[in-house]
Amino acid sequence: MQIYNTLSRRVETFKENEKGKVAMYTCGPTVYHFAHIGNLRSYIMEDVLEKTLRYAGYDVKRVMNITDVGHLSSDADTGEDKMLKGAKREHKTVMEIAQFYTDAFFADCKDLNIKRPDVVEPATNCIPEFIHMIEVLLEKDYAYAAGGNIYFDTSKLKDYYVFSSQTEKELMTGVRDDVTEDTNKKNKSDFVLWFTKSKFDDQELKWDSPWGNGYPGWHIECSCISMKHLGEYMDIHCGGVDNIFPHHTNEIAQSESYIGHKWCNYWFHVHHLVDKNGKMSKSKGDFLTVSLLKEKGYNPLAYRMFCLQSHYRKPLEFSFEVLDQVSGAYNKLAAKIKEIKEEGSLDQAAFDSYKEKFVAALTDDVNTSMAITILYDVVKADVNGTTKRALIASFDEVLGLDLLNAKLPEEKVADAELTAFVEAKIEERKEAKKAKDFAKADAIRDELLAKGVEIKDTREGVVWKLV
Ligand code: AMP
Ligand code: ZN
């Protein structure tokens, strides 16, 4: 398997710590609001990575946290707690909000055929583990207390900025949009491990600790939860690119200081889904969700296909025009597959040859668009129906598009009366256009649309359909 590693900034040959076993960790959602389709792009691509590894014969153990405490409005320890913000918005408790949006997240995952990780652990389940790690960091002199909080001392590390050749200044901008300098910090890049004093002292969830009643910083949770379930050696850690700094940088700093050796070998980052206004983000409030796509009549799996058609290392621009095209392609492909009948016996040589190509595409740094091209090749191939259906089912273990069972939209058919009406109107519009009465022509188009009829001018004349 070839995989791009953000740590080395190169595509590398994947080598697991323990032969055949892969320890994989994913930063889970902050459950103060619905996941937007940008978050879900990351989870779709990470799902494909996990399924690719399994398909290629690895035994994967995947762990994900649920962030239900400690994530502040700015990723860099300032601002209001996101969970509290959600609770205030909806006049509920933090735990009610956490439960509701965790359930909503997994419902979205189900709609998108994203497999649930083997272990899912909310941060609030692991407070004793966080306290233990912080105690060890203090003992080892990697952390210090100041102003009631415990901070990680980044000046103790030879190379804190492990991910990037960018300058410190470049890294700071973009993620620290609401920076207010914390005067307790010895160094600008130090980060909070445990809070007892925050500007926002109405934090709802607090726990006793050796440093007083308080709550953990965001970064510590991923280090502890991953080690709790995967041990001290991790193979792949995933997240969206915004997690690279400061979150993953801080995770590495505290984890490696705690265990005293290299922690994780491969860092897999999914680039952002953007729209014409830029990165989609929950804090902007107005964002697209899977439920909204469903309300608008889209099959969530068409959105999965939309994501799979581009590479995870490129930003992806969302628009409804492109989603419409992909939905059309999804339905057309599903309709073609429906026509493929079981006939003949499995052609093992053809099966193996297509499967080999499919695996080669996916193990080439998760080239999903090439994998879909191979799926199209199978549908067109000169092999019997039994072999085609077996290949499509097999590929679906990774692609998760459910094409063999897709529910196709029912074709609407116009009755004779409506057909006669539409044709008369089209004739009338033709006359109006001839007489250069474009206002009338447009009015007829609108009148038809109001009746659920869409007309289109083509070189072969006017065509129409029910919408
Ligand atoms: P959050 O719920 O904010 O903690 O984010 C959950 C995951 O979504 C993280 O891995 C983020 O890096 C990722 N993410 C956030 N915004 C986007 C986006 N616009 N496109 C893709 N992934 C994103
Ligand atoms: Zn994380």
GROMACS .gro file of C-alpha atoms and ligand atoms in nm:
model
  491
    1MET     CA    1   0.000   0.000   0.000
    2GLN     CA    2   0.131   0.343  -0.097
    3ILE     CA    3   0.013   0.623   0.124
    4TYR     CA    4   0.093   0.992   0.158
    5ASN     CA    5   0.232   1.071   0.500
    6THR     CA    6   0.191   1.431   0.617
    7LEU     CA    7   0.483   1.376   0.852
    8SER     CA    8   0.735   1.309   0.574
    9ARG     CA    9   0.543   1.501   0.307
   10ARG     CA   10   0.594   1.204   0.073
   11VAL     CA   11   0.405   0.904  -0.058
   12GLU     CA   12   0.549   0.606   0.130
   13THR     CA   13   0.513   0.230   0.125
   14PHE     CA   14   0.294   0.143   0.421
   15LYS     CA   15   0.456  -0.083   0.680
   16GLU     CA   16   0.263  -0.167   0.992
   17ASN     CA   17   0.421  -0.199   1.340
   18GLU     CA   18   0.293  -0.550   1.391
   19LYS     CA   19   0.268  -0.773   1.084
   20GLY     CA   20  -0.083  -0.782   0.945
   21LYS     CA   21  -0.232  -0.565   1.221
   22VAL     CA   22  -0.311  -0.198   1.181
   23ALA     CA   23  -0.378   0.038   1.471
   24MET     CA   24  -0.581   0.325   1.331
   25TYR     CA   25  -0.718   0.632   1.506
   26THR     CA   26  -0.960   0.897   1.388
   27CYS     CA   27  -1.038   1.230   1.549
   28GLY     CA   28  -1.411   1.213   1.607
   29PRO     CA   29  -1.672   1.488   1.587
   30THR     CA   30  -1.724   1.769   1.834
   31VAL     CA   31  -2.086   1.695   1.916
   32TYR     CA   32  -2.228   2.043   1.970
   33HIS     CA   33  -2.407   2.057   1.637
   34PHE     CA   34  -2.487   1.844   1.333
   35ALA     CA   35  -2.190   1.730   1.126
   36HIS     CA   36  -2.180   1.923   0.799
   37ILE     CA   37  -2.111   1.751   0.470
   38GLY     CA   38  -1.751   1.881   0.488
   39ASN     CA   39  -1.686   1.694   0.814
   40LEU     CA   40  -1.847   1.393   0.650
   41ARG     CA   41  -1.613   1.417   0.351
   42SER     CA   42  -1.331   1.346   0.597
   43TYR     CA   43  -1.518   1.053   0.752
   44ILE     CA   44  -1.609   0.907   0.410
   45MET     CA   45  -1.247   0.913   0.292
   46GLU     CA   46  -1.119   0.770   0.621
   47ASP     CA   47  -1.383   0.497   0.589
   48VAL     CA   48  -1.251   0.415   0.242
   49LEU     CA   49  -0.896   0.401   0.380
   50GLU     CA   50  -1.002   0.159   0.655
   51LYS     CA   51  -1.197  -0.058   0.410
   52THR     CA   52  -0.909  -0.055   0.161
   53LEU     CA   53  -0.675  -0.186   0.428
   54ARG     CA   54  -0.921  -0.458   0.522
   55TYR     CA   55  -0.978  -0.544   0.153
   56ALA     CA   56  -0.602  -0.571   0.104
   57GLY     CA   57  -0.592  -0.826   0.387
   58TYR     CA   58  -0.495  -0.625   0.695
   59ASP     CA   59  -0.658  -0.675   1.029
   60VAL     CA   60  -0.756  -0.322   1.135
   61LYS     CA   61  -0.852  -0.196   1.478
   62ARG     CA   62  -0.997   0.152   1.448
   63VAL     CA   63  -1.067   0.382   1.740
   64MET     CA   64  -1.249   0.714   1.740
   65ASN     CA   65  -1.316   0.964   2.017
   66ILE     CA   66  -1.624   1.175   2.062
   67THR     CA   67  -1.530   1.528   2.167
   68ASP     CA   68  -1.784   1.618   2.434
   69VAL     CA   69  -1.562   1.842   2.645
   70GLY     CA   70  -1.270   2.083   2.616
   71HIS     CA   71  -1.287   2.197   2.252
   72LEU     CA   72  -1.291   2.576   2.264
   73SER     CA   73  -1.410   2.809   1.987
   74SER     CA   74  -1.054   2.858   1.873
   75ASP     CA   75  -0.855   2.536   1.832
   76ALA     CA   76  -0.586   2.716   2.032
   77ASP     CA   77  -0.733   2.715   2.383
   78THR     CA   78  -0.924   3.041   2.369
   79GLY     CA   79  -1.287   3.132   2.342
   80GLU     CA   80  -1.596   2.968   2.474
   81ASP     CA   81  -1.636   2.592   2.513
   82LYS     CA   82  -1.813   2.464   2.199
   83MET     CA   83  -2.030   2.218   2.393
   84LEU     CA   84  -2.150   2.490   2.625
   85LYS     CA   85  -2.227   2.711   2.330
   86GLY     CA   86  -2.445   2.432   2.185
   87ALA     CA   87  -2.620   2.376   2.518
   88LYS     CA   88  -2.700   2.747   2.555
   89ARG     CA   89  -2.826   2.767   2.197
   90GLU     CA   90  -3.075   2.487   2.260
   91HIS     CA   91  -3.149   2.541   2.631
   92LYS     CA   92  -3.033   2.190   2.717
   93THR     CA   93  -2.757   2.040   2.929
   94VAL     CA   94  -2.418   1.966   2.777
   95MET     CA   95  -2.475   1.591   2.813
   96GLU     CA   96  -2.815   1.611   2.641
   97ILE     CA   97  -2.654   1.799   2.353
   98ALA     CA   98  -2.369   1.547   2.336
   99GLN     CA   99  -2.607   1.249   2.321
  100PHE     CA  100  -2.834   1.407   2.063
  101TYR     CA  101  -2.555   1.506   1.822
  102THR     CA  102  -2.362   1.181   1.871
  103ASP     CA  103  -2.674   0.991   1.765
  104ALA     CA  104  -2.727   1.231   1.474
  105PHE     CA  105  -2.366   1.179   1.363
  106PHE     CA  106  -2.402   0.800   1.354
  107ALA     CA  107  -2.734   0.831   1.171
  108ASP     CA  108  -2.551   1.035   0.903
  109CYS     CA  109  -2.276   0.772   0.893
  110LYS     CA  110  -2.537   0.502   0.839
  111ASP     CA  111  -2.690   0.696   0.549
  112LEU     CA  112  -2.346   0.736   0.396
  113ASN     CA  113  -2.238   0.373   0.452
  114ILE     CA  114  -1.958   0.482   0.685
  115LYS     CA  115  -1.867   0.189   0.909
  116ARG     CA  116  -1.872   0.255   1.283
  117PRO     CA  117  -1.516   0.230   1.420
  118ASP     CA  118  -1.445  -0.075   1.638
  119VAL     CA  119  -1.415   0.147   1.944
  120VAL     CA  120  -1.596   0.478   1.998
  121GLU     CA  121  -1.510   0.656   2.320
  122PRO     CA  122  -1.648   0.988   2.448
  123ALA     CA  123  -1.384   1.209   2.611
  124THR     CA  124  -1.590   1.244   2.930
  125ASN     CA  125  -1.543   0.865   2.988
  126CYS     CA  126  -1.168   0.901   3.027
  127ILE     CA  127  -1.104   1.178   3.281
  128PRO     CA  128  -0.884   0.954   3.509
  129GLU     CA  129  -0.664   0.864   3.208
  130PHE     CA  130  -0.622   1.233   3.118
  131ILE     CA  131  -0.527   1.318   3.476
  132HIS     CA  132  -0.273   1.036   3.482
  133MET     CA  133  -0.105   1.148   3.159
  134ILE     CA  134  -0.088   1.508   3.283
  135GLU     CA  135   0.066   1.392   3.613
  136VAL     CA  136   0.338   1.205   3.424
  137LEU     CA  137   0.405   1.507   3.200
  138LEU     CA  138   0.443   1.723   3.511
  139GLU     CA  139   0.677   1.468   3.671
  140LYS     CA  140   0.887   1.459   3.356
  141ASP     CA  141   0.898   1.838   3.355
  142TYR     CA  142   0.718   1.873   3.021
  143ALA     CA  143   0.434   2.062   3.185
  144TYR     CA  144   0.391   2.344   3.433
  145ALA     CA  145   0.116   2.505   3.639
  146ALA     CA  146   0.033   2.870   3.589
  147GLY     CA  147  -0.266   3.079   3.686
  148GLY     CA  148  -0.462   2.768   3.794
  149ASN     CA  149  -0.413   2.582   3.464
  150ILE     CA  150  -0.164   2.315   3.356
  151TYR     CA  151   0.025   2.388   3.033
  152PHE     CA  152   0.247   2.181   2.807
  153ASP     CA  153   0.587   2.346   2.772
  154THR     CA  154   0.670   2.334   2.401
  155SER     CA  155   1.018   2.481   2.459
  156LYS     CA  156   1.119   2.142   2.607
  157LEU     CA  157   1.100   1.983   2.262
  158LYS     CA  158   1.373   1.987   1.997
  159ASP     CA  159   1.118   2.005   1.719
  160TYR     CA  160   0.767   2.107   1.814
  161TYR     CA  161   0.651   2.194   1.461
  162VAL     CA  162   0.692   1.838   1.332
  163PHE     CA  163   0.456   1.868   1.041
  164SER     CA  164   0.564   2.171   0.865
  165SER     CA  165   0.835   2.368   0.704
  166GLN     CA  166   0.606   2.667   0.736
  167THR     CA  167   0.710   2.941   0.968
  168GLU     CA  168   0.553   2.969   1.307
  169LYS     CA  169   0.376   3.286   1.199
  170GLU     CA  170   0.210   3.124   0.900
  171LEU     CA  171   0.085   2.841   1.116
  172MET     CA  172  -0.061   3.076   1.369
  173THR     CA  173  -0.280   3.265   1.129
  174GLY     CA  174  -0.584   3.092   0.991
  175VAL     CA  175  -0.645   2.874   1.294
  176ARG     CA  176  -0.623   3.142   1.560
  177ASP     CA  177  -0.893   3.372   1.443
  178ASP     CA  178  -0.995   3.494   1.785
  179VAL     CA  179  -0.656   3.503   1.952
  180THR     CA  180  -0.636   3.665   2.289
  181GLU     CA  181  -0.292   3.610   2.438
  182ASP     CA  182  -0.294   3.393   2.748
  183THR     CA  183  -0.042   3.561   2.978
  184ASN     CA  184   0.005   3.242   3.183
  185LYS     CA  185   0.190   3.078   2.896
  186LYS     CA  186   0.569   3.070   2.905
  187ASN     CA  187   0.582   3.032   2.528
  188LYS     CA  188   0.330   3.141   2.271
  189SER     CA  189   0.288   2.784   2.139
  190ASP     CA  190   0.229   2.624   2.483
  191PHE     CA  191  -0.114   2.470   2.522
  192VAL     CA  192  -0.351   2.382   2.802
  193LEU     CA  193  -0.367   2.028   2.938
  194TRP     CA  194  -0.606   2.103   3.224
  195PHE     CA  195  -0.816   2.408   3.297
  196THR     CA  196  -0.930   2.521   3.637
  197LYS     CA  197  -0.947   2.885   3.538
  198SER     CA  198  -1.100   3.001   3.221
  199LYS     CA  199  -1.240   3.332   3.113
  200PHE     CA  200  -1.566   3.142   3.077
  201ASP     CA  201  -1.614   3.021   3.433
  202ASP     CA  202  -1.962   2.887   3.378
  203GLN     CA  203  -1.822   2.564   3.224
  204GLU     CA  204  -2.088   2.306   3.309
  205LEU     CA  205  -1.885   1.988   3.339
  206LYS     CA  206  -1.599   1.983   3.589
  207TRP     CA  207  -1.405   1.711   3.765
  208ASP     CA  208  -1.179   1.697   4.068
  209SER     CA  209  -0.811   1.674   3.993
  210PRO     CA  210  -0.481   1.722   4.181
  211TRP     CA  211  -0.486   2.079   4.044
  212GLY     CA  212  -0.839   2.164   4.149
  213ASN     CA  213  -1.184   2.128   4.006
  214GLY     CA  214  -1.169   2.169   3.629
  215TYR     CA  215  -1.174   2.010   3.286
  216PRO     CA  216  -0.928   1.879   3.027
  217GLY     CA  217  -0.792   2.060   2.723
  218TRP     CA  218  -0.903   1.925   2.387
  219HIS     CA  219  -0.575   1.776   2.260
  220ILE     CA  220  -0.509   1.544   2.554
  221GLU     CA  221  -0.818   1.337   2.481
  222CYS     CA  222  -0.694   1.193   2.152
  223SER     CA  223  -0.354   1.096   2.296
  224CYS     CA  224  -0.515   0.918   2.593
  225ILE     CA  225  -0.806   0.754   2.413
  226SER     CA  226  -0.584   0.617   2.136
  227MET     CA  227  -0.328   0.477   2.383
  228LYS     CA  228  -0.602   0.330   2.602
  229HIS     CA  229  -0.723   0.114   2.313
  230LEU     CA  230  -0.428   0.086   2.075
  231GLY     CA  231  -0.123   0.094   2.301
  232GLU     CA  232   0.190   0.304   2.258
  233TYR     CA  233   0.250   0.231   1.889
  234MET     CA  234   0.007   0.357   1.635
  235ASP     CA  235   0.010   0.299   1.262
  236ILE     CA  236  -0.227   0.556   1.111
  237HIS     CA  237  -0.382   0.866   1.259
  238CYS     CA  238  -0.649   1.048   1.054
  239GLY     CA  239  -0.829   1.379   1.045
  240GLY     CA  240  -0.909   1.676   0.827
  241VAL     CA  241  -0.623   1.910   0.728
  242ASP     CA  242  -0.732   2.171   0.983
  243ASN     CA  243  -0.635   1.919   1.252
  244ILE     CA  244  -0.266   1.927   1.149
  245PHE     CA  245  -0.203   2.239   1.351
  246PRO     CA  246  -0.240   2.281   1.639
  247HIS     CA  247  -0.434   1.965   1.729
  248HIS     CA  248  -0.217   1.688   1.584
  249THR     CA  249   0.103   1.881   1.648
  250ASN     CA  250   0.005   1.900   2.015
  251GLU     CA  251  -0.103   1.536   2.026
  252ILE     CA  252   0.244   1.431   1.909
  253ALA     CA  253   0.418   1.666   2.152
  254GLN     CA  254   0.240   1.533   2.459
  255SER     CA  255   0.219   1.165   2.350
  256GLU     CA  256   0.588   1.128   2.265
  257SER     CA  257   0.694   1.318   2.577
  258TYR     CA  258   0.477   1.081   2.781
  259ILE     CA  259   0.590   0.751   2.624
  260GLY     CA  260   0.946   0.853   2.541
  261HIS     CA  261   0.951   0.720   2.184
  262LYS     CA  262   0.795   0.771   1.842
  263TRP     CA  263   0.420   0.731   1.860
  264CYS     CA  264   0.248   0.718   1.521
  265ASN     CA  265   0.409   0.643   1.184
  266TYR     CA  266   0.155   0.767   0.927
  267TRP     CA  267  -0.060   1.078   0.931
  268PHE     CA  268  -0.351   1.079   0.686
  269HIS     CA  269  -0.522   1.414   0.629
  270VAL     CA  270  -0.826   1.480   0.417
  271HIS     CA  271  -0.847   1.817   0.244
  272HIS     CA  272  -1.146   2.037   0.290
  273LEU     CA  273  -1.479   2.053   0.126
  274VAL     CA  274  -1.527   2.414   0.028
  275ASP     CA  275  -1.808   2.608  -0.129
  276LYS     CA  276  -1.785   2.927  -0.325
  277ASN     CA  277  -1.752   3.120   0.002
  278GLY     CA  278  -1.462   2.908   0.129
  279LYS     CA  279  -1.425   2.629   0.387
  280MET     CA  280  -1.747   2.487   0.519
  281SER     CA  281  -1.752   2.522   0.894
  282LYS     CA  282  -1.992   2.451   1.179
  283SER     CA  283  -1.920   2.775   1.357
  284LYS     CA  284  -2.052   2.972   1.059
  285GLY     CA  285  -2.393   2.833   1.156
  286ASP     CA  286  -2.533   2.805   0.806
  287PHE     CA  287  -2.410   2.475   0.667
  288LEU     CA  288  -2.519   2.175   0.467
  289THR     CA  289  -2.612   1.852   0.640
  290VAL     CA  290  -2.706   1.506   0.519
  291SER     CA  291  -3.064   1.562   0.640
  292LEU     CA  292  -3.086   1.872   0.426
  293LEU     CA  293  -2.963   1.680   0.121
  294LYS     CA  294  -3.227   1.414   0.191
  295GLU     CA  295  -3.498   1.678   0.228
  296LYS     CA  296  -3.399   1.812  -0.112
  297GLY     CA  297  -3.446   1.462  -0.255
  298TYR     CA  298  -3.082   1.353  -0.288
  299ASN     CA  299  -2.969   1.002  -0.212
  300PRO     CA  300  -2.687   1.040   0.047
  301LEU     CA  301  -2.490   0.779  -0.146
  302ALA     CA  302  -2.478   1.017  -0.442
  303TYR     CA  303  -2.288   1.252  -0.207
  304ARG     CA  304  -2.057   0.962  -0.117
  305MET     CA  305  -1.995   0.911  -0.490
  306PHE     CA  306  -1.934   1.287  -0.529
  307CYS     CA  307  -1.657   1.257  -0.268
  308LEU     CA  308  -1.508   0.940  -0.415
  309GLN     CA  309  -1.473   1.099  -0.756
  310SER     CA  310  -1.195   1.325  -0.637
  311HIS     CA  311  -0.874   1.263  -0.453
  312TYR     CA  312  -0.871   1.314  -0.077
  313ARG     CA  313  -0.558   1.529  -0.101
  314LYS     CA  314  -0.726   1.797  -0.309
  315PRO     CA  315  -0.974   2.054  -0.185
  316LEU     CA  316  -1.319   1.972  -0.322
  317GLU     CA  317  -1.566   2.241  -0.419
  318PHE     CA  318  -1.928   2.162  -0.350
  319SER     CA  319  -2.210   2.287  -0.570
  320PHE     CA  320  -2.561   2.159  -0.627
  321GLU     CA  321  -2.498   2.163  -1.005
  322VAL     CA  322  -2.218   1.908  -0.968
  323LEU     CA  323  -2.416   1.706  -0.712
  324ASP     CA  324  -2.703   1.694  -0.966
  325GLN     CA  325  -2.466   1.559  -1.229
  326VAL     CA  326  -2.326   1.297  -0.992
  327SER     CA  327  -2.679   1.198  -0.881
  328GLY     CA  328  -2.773   1.151  -1.246
  329ALA     CA  329  -2.462   0.941  -1.305
  330TYR     CA  330  -2.532   0.736  -0.990
  331ASN     CA  331  -2.888   0.659  -1.099
  332LYS     CA  332  -2.781   0.576  -1.454
  333LEU     CA  333  -2.511   0.341  -1.330
  334ALA     CA  334  -2.751   0.175  -1.083
  335ALA     CA  335  -3.009   0.131  -1.364
  336LYS     CA  336  -2.747  -0.032  -1.587
  337ILE     CA  337  -2.640  -0.262  -1.305
  338LYS     CA  338  -3.001  -0.359  -1.243
  339GLU     CA  339  -3.013  -0.493  -1.599
  340ILE     CA  340  -2.716  -0.722  -1.541
  341LYS     CA  341  -2.861  -1.064  -1.470
  342GLU     CA  342  -2.694  -1.363  -1.309
  343GLU     CA  343  -2.598  -1.582  -1.605
  344GLY     CA  344  -2.315  -1.828  -1.659
  345SER     CA  345  -2.069  -1.938  -1.399
  346LEU     CA  346  -1.807  -1.719  -1.235
  347ASP     CA  347  -1.514  -1.645  -1.464
  348GLN     CA  348  -1.241  -1.661  -1.200
  349ALA     CA  349  -0.963  -1.528  -1.425
  350ALA     CA  350  -1.165  -1.220  -1.522
  351PHE     CA  351  -1.273  -1.170  -1.159
  352ASP     CA  352  -0.912  -1.182  -1.034
  353SER     CA  353  -0.784  -0.955  -1.306
  354TYR     CA  354  -1.040  -0.677  -1.239
  355LYS     CA  355  -1.002  -0.715  -0.865
  356GLU     CA  356  -0.627  -0.676  -0.900
  357LYS     CA  357  -0.673  -0.351  -1.092
  358PHE     CA  358  -0.919  -0.225  -0.832
  359VAL     CA  359  -0.684  -0.303  -0.544
  360ALA     CA  360  -0.395  -0.142  -0.733
  361ALA     CA  361  -0.596   0.181  -0.768
  362LEU     CA  362  -0.694   0.197  -0.403
  363THR     CA  363  -0.355   0.102  -0.269
  364ASP     CA  364  -0.208   0.382  -0.480
  365ASP     CA  365  -0.270   0.643  -0.211
  366VAL     CA  366  -0.645   0.573  -0.211
  367ASN     CA  367  -0.712   0.663  -0.573
  368THR     CA  368  -1.090   0.642  -0.546
  369SER     CA  369  -1.170   0.804  -0.881
  370MET     CA  370  -0.958   0.539  -1.057
  371ALA     CA  371  -1.141   0.270  -0.854
  372ILE     CA  372  -1.472   0.407  -0.984
  373THR     CA  373  -1.338   0.405  -1.341
  374ILE     CA  374  -1.260   0.034  -1.295
  375LEU     CA  375  -1.615  -0.021  -1.171
  376TYR     CA  376  -1.744   0.140  -1.495
  377ASP     CA  377  -1.504  -0.084  -1.692
  378VAL     CA  378  -1.656  -0.391  -1.525
  379VAL     CA  379  -2.011  -0.279  -1.614
  380LYS     CA  380  -1.908  -0.242  -1.981
  381ALA     CA  381  -1.680  -0.549  -1.986
  382ASP     CA  382  -1.721  -0.846  -2.212
  383VAL     CA  383  -1.775  -1.093  -1.927
  384ASN     CA  384  -2.086  -1.277  -1.810
  385GLY     CA  385  -2.344  -1.132  -1.570
  386THR     CA  386  -2.252  -1.358  -1.279
  387THR     CA  387  -1.892  -1.238  -1.288
  388LYS     CA  388  -1.996  -0.874  -1.322
  389ARG     CA  389  -2.233  -0.891  -1.029
  390ALA     CA  390  -1.973  -1.068  -0.815
  391LEU     CA  391  -1.717  -0.795  -0.894
  392ILE     CA  392  -1.963  -0.513  -0.824
  393ALA     CA  393  -2.055  -0.671  -0.489
  394SER     CA  394  -1.691  -0.719  -0.402
  395PHE     CA  395  -1.591  -0.361  -0.493
  396ASP     CA  396  -1.878  -0.234  -0.285
  397GLU     CA  397  -1.708  -0.363   0.030
  398VAL     CA  398  -1.483  -0.058  -0.013
  399LEU     CA  399  -1.683   0.186  -0.225
  400GLY     CA  400  -2.000   0.148  -0.018
  401LEU     CA  401  -2.226   0.281  -0.295
  402ASP     CA  402  -2.485   0.004  -0.266
  403LEU     CA  403  -2.533   0.000  -0.643
  404LEU     CA  404  -2.674  -0.355  -0.657
  405ASN     CA  405  -2.963  -0.256  -0.430
  406ALA     CA  406  -3.001   0.112  -0.516
  407LYS     CA  407  -3.353   0.245  -0.506
  408LEU     CA  408  -3.405   0.426  -0.833
  409PRO     CA  409  -3.628   0.731  -0.853
  410GLU     CA  410  -3.958   0.640  -1.010
  411GLU     CA  411  -4.004   0.774  -1.359
  412LYS     CA  412  -4.300   1.010  -1.367
  413VAL     CA  413  -4.527   0.961  -1.666
  414ALA     CA  414  -4.761   1.227  -1.801
  415ASP     CA  415  -5.118   1.127  -1.892
  416ALA     CA  416  -5.270   1.202  -2.235
  417GLU     CA  417  -5.444   1.520  -2.121
  418LEU     CA  418  -5.127   1.673  -1.975
  419THR     CA  419  -4.924   1.567  -2.280
  420ALA     CA  420  -5.170   1.744  -2.513
  421PHE     CA  421  -5.164   2.055  -2.293
  422VAL     CA  422  -4.782   2.066  -2.283
  423GLU     CA  423  -4.750   2.017  -2.655
  424ALA     CA  424  -4.996   2.295  -2.726
  425LYS     CA  425  -4.803   2.525  -2.493
  426ILE     CA  426  -4.473   2.437  -2.660
  427GLU     CA  427  -4.628   2.527  -2.996
  428GLU     CA  428  -4.757   2.857  -2.856
  429ARG     CA  429  -4.408   2.934  -2.717
  430LYS     CA  430  -4.252   2.860  -3.054
  431GLU     CA  431  -4.487   3.115  -3.215
  432ALA     CA  432  -4.411   3.370  -2.943
  433LYS     CA  433  -4.038   3.329  -3.000
  434LYS     CA  434  -4.085   3.364  -3.375
  435ALA     CA  435  -4.267   3.693  -3.309
  436LYS     CA  436  -3.977   3.794  -3.078
  437ASP     CA  437  -4.218   3.807  -2.783
  438PHE     CA  438  -3.962   3.665  -2.540
  439ALA     CA  439  -4.154   3.777  -2.234
  440LYS     CA  440  -4.445   3.557  -2.341
  441ALA     CA  441  -4.210   3.268  -2.421
  442ASP     CA  442  -4.061   3.294  -2.072
  443ALA     CA  443  -4.404   3.317  -1.914
  444ILE     CA  444  -4.507   2.992  -2.085
  445ARG     CA  445  -4.192   2.821  -1.960
  446ASP     CA  446  -4.275   2.937  -1.605
  447GLU     CA  447  -4.639   2.831  -1.637
  448LEU     CA  448  -4.527   2.480  -1.737
  449LEU     CA  449  -4.274   2.465  -1.457
  450ALA     CA  450  -4.546   2.554  -1.208
  451LYS     CA  451  -4.730   2.245  -1.335
  452GLY     CA  452  -4.417   2.033  -1.278
  453VAL     CA  453  -4.305   2.032  -1.642
  454GLU     CA  454  -3.951   2.128  -1.734
  455ILE     CA  455  -3.873   2.219  -2.094
  456LYS     CA  456  -3.536   2.239  -2.258
  457ASP     CA  457  -3.436   2.384  -2.597
  458THR     CA  458  -3.206   2.146  -2.779
  459ARG     CA  459  -3.068   2.133  -3.133
  460GLU     CA  460  -3.326   1.864  -3.208
  461GLY     CA  461  -3.612   2.085  -3.084
  462VAL     CA  462  -3.786   2.130  -2.751
  463VAL     CA  463  -3.781   1.838  -2.508
  464TRP     CA  464  -3.975   1.815  -2.184
  465LYS     CA  465  -4.001   1.605  -1.872
  466LEU     CA  466  -4.190   1.592  -1.545
  467VAL     CA  467  -3.987   1.708  -1.245
  468AMP     P1  468  -1.512   1.873   1.434
  468AMP     O1  469  -1.644   1.810   1.455
  468AMP     O2  470  -1.515   2.020   1.411
  468AMP     O3  471  -1.414   1.835   1.545
  468AMP     O4  472  -1.453   1.813   1.298
  468AMP     C1  473  -1.465   1.678   1.264
  468AMP     C2  474  -1.372   1.644   1.147
  468AMP     O5  475  -1.409   1.714   1.029
  468AMP     C3  476  -1.225   1.679   1.172
  468AMP     O6  477  -1.145   1.571   1.128
  468AMP     C4  478  -1.203   1.802   1.087
  468AMP     O7  479  -1.069   1.812   1.048
  468AMP     C5  480  -1.294   1.773   0.969
  468AMP     N1  481  -1.338   1.892   0.893
  468AMP     C6  482  -1.378   2.012   0.942
  468AMP     N2  483  -1.417   2.095   0.841
  468AMP     C7  484  -1.402   2.024   0.726
  468AMP     C8  485  -1.428   2.053   0.587
  468AMP     N3  486  -1.479   2.170   0.546
  468AMP     N4  487  -1.400   1.957   0.495
  468AMP     C9  488  -1.350   1.837   0.535
  468AMP     N5  489  -1.327   1.803   0.664
  468AMP    C10  490  -1.352   1.894   0.759
  469ZN      ZN  491  -0.802   1.438   1.783
   0.00000   0.00000   0.00000
